[in-house]
Tab-separated table of N, CA and C in Angstrom:
chain	number	residue	atom	x	y	z
A	1	MET	N	-21.811	-5.889	23.662
A	1	MET	CA	-21.311	-4.994	22.620
A	1	MET	C	-22.464	-4.125	22.124
A	2	ALA	N	-22.227	-2.879	21.982
A	2	ALA	CA	-23.247	-1.935	21.524
A	2	ALA	C	-23.566	-2.173	20.055
A	3	PRO	N	-24.808	-1.964	19.629
A	3	PRO	CA	-25.185	-2.166	18.229
A	3	PRO	C	-24.357	-1.335	17.255
A	4	ALA	N	-24.014	-0.115	17.646
A	4	ALA	CA	-23.231	0.744	16.754
A	4	ALA	C	-21.845	0.168	16.514
A	5	ALA	N	-21.260	-0.466	17.528
A	5	ALA	CA	-19.924	-1.056	17.385
A	5	ALA	C	-19.972	-2.274	16.470
A	6	LYS	N	-21.076	-3.017	16.492
A	6	LYS	CA	-21.222	-4.188	15.622
A	6	LYS	C	-21.280	-3.791	14.155
A	7	ASP	N	-21.978	-2.696	13.864
A	7	ASP	CA	-22.187	-2.259	12.498
A	7	ASP	C	-20.939	-1.646	11.866
A	8	LYS	N	-20.050	-1.140	12.676
A	8	LYS	CA	-18.847	-0.473	12.155
A	8	LYS	C	-17.923	-1.512	11.522
A	9	LYS	N	-17.532	-1.274	10.274
A	9	LYS	CA	-16.622	-2.172	9.583
A	9	LYS	C	-15.233	-2.044	10.171
A	10	LYS	N	-14.592	-3.170	10.358
A	10	LYS	CA	-13.235	-3.158	10.876
A	10	LYS	C	-12.274	-2.942	9.699
A	11	ILE	N	-11.359	-1.993	9.870
A	11	ILE	CA	-10.392	-1.671	8.823
A	11	ILE	C	-9.120	-2.465	9.068
A	12	LEU	N	-8.622	-3.114	8.034
A	12	LEU	CA	-7.385	-3.874	8.130
A	12	LEU	C	-6.218	-2.905	8.239
A	13	GLU	N	-5.347	-3.125	9.218
A	13	GLU	CA	-4.193	-2.260	9.427
A	13	GLU	C	-2.920	-3.093	9.493
A	14	TYR	N	-1.804	-2.468	9.145
A	14	TYR	CA	-0.482	-3.070	9.297
A	14	TYR	C	0.425	-2.004	9.897
A	15	LYS	N	0.975	-2.295	11.045
A	15	LYS	CA	1.851	-1.373	11.774
A	15	LYS	C	1.211	0.012	11.957
A	16	GLY	N	-0.077	0.008	12.274
A	16	GLY	CA	-0.773	1.247	12.594
A	16	GLY	C	-1.286	2.062	11.425
A	17	HIS	N	-1.114	1.574	10.209
A	17	HIS	CA	-1.609	2.291	9.024
A	17	HIS	C	-2.615	1.408	8.279
A	18	PRO	N	-3.672	2.014	7.738
A	18	PRO	CA	-4.702	1.227	7.057
A	18	PRO	C	-4.246	0.651	5.715
A	19	LEU	N	-4.792	-0.503	5.397
A	19	LEU	CA	-4.577	-1.171	4.106
A	19	LEU	C	-5.917	-1.244	3.386
A	20	ARG	N	-5.950	-0.813	2.138
A	20	ARG	CA	-7.166	-0.873	1.308
A	20	ARG	C	-6.799	-1.522	-0.018
A	21	ARG	N	-7.650	-2.437	-0.485
A	21	ARG	CA	-7.374	-3.117	-1.755
A	21	ARG	C	-8.473	-2.839	-2.752
A	22	LYS	N	-8.047	-2.585	-3.992
A	22	LYS	CA	-8.967	-2.435	-5.129
A	22	LYS	C	-8.346	-3.218	-6.273
A	23	ASP	N	-8.887	-4.391	-6.559
A	23	ASP	CA	-8.360	-5.292	-7.591
A	23	ASP	C	-6.891	-5.619	-7.297
A	24	ASN	N	-5.970	-5.227	-8.178
A	24	ASN	CA	-4.556	-5.526	-7.987
A	24	ASN	C	-3.777	-4.358	-7.385
A	25	LEU	N	-4.467	-3.379	-6.856
A	25	LEU	CA	-3.825	-2.241	-6.199
A	25	LEU	C	-4.110	-2.297	-4.699
A	26	ILE	N	-3.068	-2.117	-3.906
A	26	ILE	CA	-3.214	-2.062	-2.455
A	26	ILE	C	-2.649	-0.726	-2.003
A	27	TYR	N	-3.448	0.031	-1.283
A	27	TYR	CA	-3.012	1.322	-0.759
A	27	TYR	C	-2.711	1.152	0.714
A	28	TYR	N	-1.530	1.617	1.124
A	28	TYR	CA	-1.081	1.497	2.504
A	28	TYR	C	-0.841	2.898	3.047
A	29	GLY	N	-1.610	3.266	4.059
A	29	GLY	CA	-1.508	4.597	4.628
A	29	GLY	C	-2.833	5.321	4.520
A	30	SER	N	-2.832	6.544	5.008
A	30	SER	CA	-4.046	7.349	5.040
A	30	SER	C	-3.943	8.506	4.055
A	31	MET	N	-5.018	8.767	3.320
A	31	MET	CA	-5.028	9.871	2.365
A	31	MET	C	-4.968	11.231	3.064
A	32	SER	N	-5.192	11.264	4.360
A	32	SER	CA	-5.098	12.528	5.096
A	32	SER	C	-3.639	12.870	5.446
A	33	ASP	N	-2.727	11.911	5.268
A	33	ASP	CA	-1.299	12.166	5.489
A	33	ASP	C	-0.670	12.720	4.214
A	34	LYS	N	0.573	13.169	4.320
A	34	LYS	CA	1.271	13.742	3.167
A	34	LYS	C	1.675	12.672	2.152
A	35	TYR	N	1.949	11.440	2.630
A	35	TYR	CA	2.409	10.352	1.765
A	35	TYR	C	1.523	9.123	1.933
A	36	ILE	N	1.535	8.292	0.900
A	36	ILE	CA	0.852	7.004	0.911
A	36	ILE	C	1.694	6.040	0.067
A	37	ILE	N	1.543	4.753	0.314
A	37	ILE	CA	2.230	3.743	-0.481
A	37	ILE	C	1.207	3.064	-1.386
A	38	MET	N	1.580	2.871	-2.643
A	38	MET	CA	0.746	2.094	-3.555
A	38	MET	C	1.516	0.831	-3.917
A	39	LEU	N	0.898	-0.323	-3.683
A	39	LEU	CA	1.469	-1.617	-4.048
A	39	LEU	C	0.662	-2.136	-5.234
A	40	GLN	N	1.317	-2.342	-6.354
A	40	GLN	CA	0.630	-2.819	-7.551
A	40	GLN	C	1.105	-4.227	-7.861
A	41	ILE	N	0.193	-5.194	-7.794
A	41	ILE	CA	0.520	-6.582	-8.101
A	41	ILE	C	0.490	-6.729	-9.618
A	42	THR	N	1.661	-7.010	-10.199
A	42	THR	CA	1.761	-7.082	-11.652
A	42	THR	C	1.891	-8.513	-12.171
A	43	GLU	N	2.194	-9.460	-11.275
A	43	GLU	CA	2.341	-10.852	-11.706
A	43	GLU	C	1.973	-11.778	-10.554
A	44	THR	N	1.255	-12.854	-10.870
A	44	THR	CA	0.895	-13.849	-9.865
A	44	THR	C	1.170	-15.242	-10.405
A	45	LYS	N	1.253	-16.204	-9.479
A	45	LYS	CA	1.331	-17.608	-9.895
A	45	LYS	C	0.367	-18.393	-9.026
A	46	SER	N	-0.184	-19.456	-9.579
A	46	SER	CA	-1.152	-20.269	-8.850
A	46	SER	C	-0.439	-21.343	-8.048
A	47	LEU	N	-0.883	-21.505	-6.814
A	47	LEU	CA	-0.390	-22.548	-5.934
A	47	LEU	C	-1.615	-23.178	-5.305
A	48	SER	N	-1.921	-24.384	-5.719
A	48	SER	CA	-3.171	-25.045	-5.341
A	48	SER	C	-4.340	-24.167	-5.776
A	49	ASP	N	-5.134	-23.675	-4.841
A	49	ASP	CA	-6.271	-22.834	-5.205
A	49	ASP	C	-6.038	-21.357	-4.868
A	50	LEU	N	-4.765	-20.986	-4.607
A	50	LEU	CA	-4.423	-19.605	-4.270
A	50	LEU	C	-3.606	-18.948	-5.367
A	51	ASP	N	-3.765	-17.646	-5.530
A	51	ASP	CA	-2.896	-16.868	-6.411
A	51	ASP	C	-1.900	-16.126	-5.541
A	52	LEU	N	-0.615	-16.384	-5.757
A	52	LEU	CA	0.440	-15.720	-4.994
A	52	LEU	C	1.068	-14.628	-5.830
A	53	ALA	N	1.267	-13.465	-5.223
A	53	ALA	CA	1.915	-12.351	-5.918
A	53	ALA	C	3.404	-12.666	-6.072
A	54	THR	N	3.907	-12.590	-7.297
A	54	THR	CA	5.327	-12.858	-7.540
A	54	THR	C	6.066	-11.623	-8.037
A	55	ARG	N	5.335	-10.586	-8.353
A	55	ARG	CA	5.960	-9.311	-8.711
A	55	ARG	C	5.049	-8.176	-8.244
A	56	ILE	N	5.598	-7.320	-7.386
A	56	ILE	CA	4.839	-6.196	-6.837
A	56	ILE	C	5.655	-4.934	-7.023
A	57	VAL	N	5.039	-3.902	-7.579
A	57	VAL	CA	5.688	-2.601	-7.724
A	57	VAL	C	5.259	-1.761	-6.525
A	58	VAL	N	6.243	-1.288	-5.761
A	58	VAL	CA	6.008	-0.477	-4.568
A	58	VAL	C	6.359	0.959	-4.906
A	59	SER	N	5.447	1.896	-4.620
A	59	SER	CA	5.776	3.300	-4.867
A	59	SER	C	5.280	4.178	-3.722
A	60	LEU	N	6.191	5.036	-3.260
A	60	LEU	CA	5.869	6.045	-2.259
A	60	LEU	C	5.376	7.255	-3.026
A	61	GLN	N	4.183	7.755	-2.661
A	61	GLN	CA	3.570	8.842	-3.420
A	61	GLN	C	3.052	9.939	-2.504
A	62	TYR	N	3.048	11.168	-3.037
A	62	TYR	CA	2.369	12.271	-2.368
A	62	TYR	C	0.867	12.060	-2.509
A	63	THR	N	0.110	12.531	-1.541
A	63	THR	CA	-1.356	12.425	-1.624
A	63	THR	C	-1.998	13.687	-2.179
A	64	ASP	N	-1.208	14.671	-2.555
A	64	ASP	CA	-1.706	15.949	-3.077
A	64	ASP	C	-2.484	15.730	-4.378
A	65	PRO	N	-3.792	15.996	-4.396
A	65	PRO	CA	-4.588	15.759	-5.608
A	65	PRO	C	-4.292	16.750	-6.732
A	66	ASP	N	-3.616	17.851	-6.431
A	66	ASP	CA	-3.312	18.841	-7.453
A	66	ASP	C	-2.123	18.447	-8.333
A	67	LEU	N	-1.332	17.458	-7.893
A	67	LEU	CA	-0.187	17.005	-8.685
A	67	LEU	C	-0.640	15.980	-9.725
A	68	LYS	N	0.056	15.948	-10.868
A	68	LYS	CA	-0.190	14.908	-11.869
A	68	LYS	C	0.271	13.579	-11.286
A	69	SER	N	-0.300	12.483	-11.753
A	69	SER	CA	0.011	11.173	-11.173
A	69	SER	C	1.498	10.818	-11.273
A	70	LYS	N	2.170	11.196	-12.372
A	70	LYS	CA	3.594	10.887	-12.496
A	70	LYS	C	4.451	11.758	-11.578
A	71	ASP	N	3.964	12.947	-11.220
A	71	ASP	CA	4.698	13.839	-10.320
A	71	ASP	C	4.515	13.467	-8.848
A	72	ARG	N	3.526	12.622	-8.549
A	72	ARG	CA	3.273	12.207	-7.174
A	72	ARG	C	4.299	11.187	-6.678
A	73	VAL	N	4.889	10.420	-7.574
A	73	VAL	CA	5.796	9.336	-7.185
A	73	VAL	C	7.107	9.898	-6.661
A	74	VAL	N	7.443	9.517	-5.420
A	74	VAL	CA	8.682	9.954	-4.785
A	74	VAL	C	9.765	8.908	-5.004
A	75	LYS	N	9.449	7.644	-4.735
A	75	LYS	CA	10.364	6.539	-5.018
A	75	LYS	C	9.587	5.302	-5.397
A	76	LYS	N	10.292	4.395	-6.080
A	76	LYS	CA	9.643	3.226	-6.649
A	76	LYS	C	10.605	2.047	-6.616
A	77	SER	N	10.078	0.850	-6.389
A	77	SER	CA	10.888	-0.359	-6.382
A	77	SER	C	10.012	-1.543	-6.786
A	78	GLU	N	10.648	-2.619	-7.169
A	78	GLU	CA	9.931	-3.840	-7.534
A	78	GLU	C	10.409	-4.965	-6.636
A	79	LYS	N	9.480	-5.742	-6.086
A	79	LYS	CA	9.805	-6.841	-5.176
A	79	LYS	C	9.184	-8.135	-5.676
A	80	GLY	N	9.746	-9.253	-5.216
A	80	GLY	CA	9.322	-10.572	-5.685
A	80	GLY	C	8.316	-11.287	-4.809
A	81	SER	N	7.927	-10.692	-3.689
A	81	SER	CA	6.896	-11.301	-2.848
A	81	SER	C	6.156	-10.201	-2.095
A	82	PHE	N	4.966	-10.531	-1.633
A	82	PHE	CA	4.196	-9.531	-0.908
A	82	PHE	C	4.874	-9.172	0.402
A	83	TYR	N	5.497	-10.159	1.058
A	83	TYR	CA	6.187	-9.883	2.316
A	83	TYR	C	7.290	-8.846	2.115
A	84	GLU	N	8.114	-9.038	1.098
A	84	GLU	CA	9.193	-8.077	0.812
A	84	GLU	C	8.617	-6.691	0.509
A	85	ALA	N	7.544	-6.664	-0.253
A	85	ALA	CA	6.932	-5.396	-0.661
A	85	ALA	C	6.358	-4.638	0.535
A	86	ILE	N	5.629	-5.311	1.404
A	86	ILE	CA	5.010	-4.624	2.539
A	86	ILE	C	6.065	-4.237	3.567
A	87	ASP	N	7.143	-4.997	3.641
A	87	ASP	CA	8.239	-4.668	4.546
A	87	ASP	C	8.907	-3.361	4.121
A	88	VAL	N	9.221	-3.226	2.844
A	88	VAL	CA	9.805	-1.997	2.305
A	88	VAL	C	8.812	-0.843	2.428
A	89	ALA	N	7.554	-1.119	2.142
A	89	ALA	CA	6.516	-0.091	2.212
A	89	ALA	C	6.404	0.500	3.617
A	90	ALA	N	6.440	-0.354	4.629
A	90	ALA	CA	6.320	0.116	6.017
A	90	ALA	C	7.486	1.027	6.389
A	91	VAL	N	8.695	0.659	5.981
A	91	VAL	CA	9.876	1.473	6.284
A	91	VAL	C	9.800	2.811	5.549
A	92	TRP	N	9.507	2.774	4.252
A	92	TRP	CA	9.420	4.007	3.458
A	92	TRP	C	8.378	4.958	4.031
A	93	LEU	N	7.196	4.424	4.362
A	93	LEU	CA	6.123	5.277	4.842
A	93	LEU	C	6.474	5.888	6.201
A	94	GLU	N	7.008	5.107	7.105
A	94	GLU	CA	7.394	5.638	8.415
A	94	GLU	C	8.450	6.744	8.286
A	95	ARG	N	9.463	6.509	7.462
A	95	ARG	CA	10.513	7.507	7.278
A	95	ARG	C	9.979	8.787	6.619
A	96	ALA	N	9.132	8.629	5.618
A	96	ALA	CA	8.579	9.783	4.908
A	96	ALA	C	7.686	10.618	5.830
A	97	LEU	N	6.852	9.953	6.613
A	97	LEU	CA	5.952	10.675	7.501
A	97	LEU	C	6.725	11.325	8.653
A	98	ALA	N	7.795	10.698	9.103
A	98	ALA	CA	8.615	11.270	10.184
A	98	ALA	C	9.384	12.500	9.695
A	99	ALA	N	9.821	12.465	8.420
A	99	ALA	CA	10.583	13.583	7.848
A	99	ALA	C	9.665	14.770	7.543
A	100	GLY	N	8.402	14.477	7.334
A	100	GLY	CA	7.455	15.576	7.079
A	100	GLY	C	7.201	15.709	5.661
């Protein structure tokens, strides 16, 4: 393996789109596209030594920096598990990007 390949950080992806986490916010998609998904973990519960997300707000948003944050939201939903949230997010993002 080449030294340059070792140094490059591997980006976590789901269904071909990058996932980035900052505290309780998870961004799904690329900022270079027209849309991105924001997953906001609003509630967790402890199970042994893990925190499980029990309420996640999913929102499809425009990436246009000139829009106000409330005007960026195209659709929004609330889910009870991370699996449900990322499943809806993947469908919304694929449909939005395909529609243009």
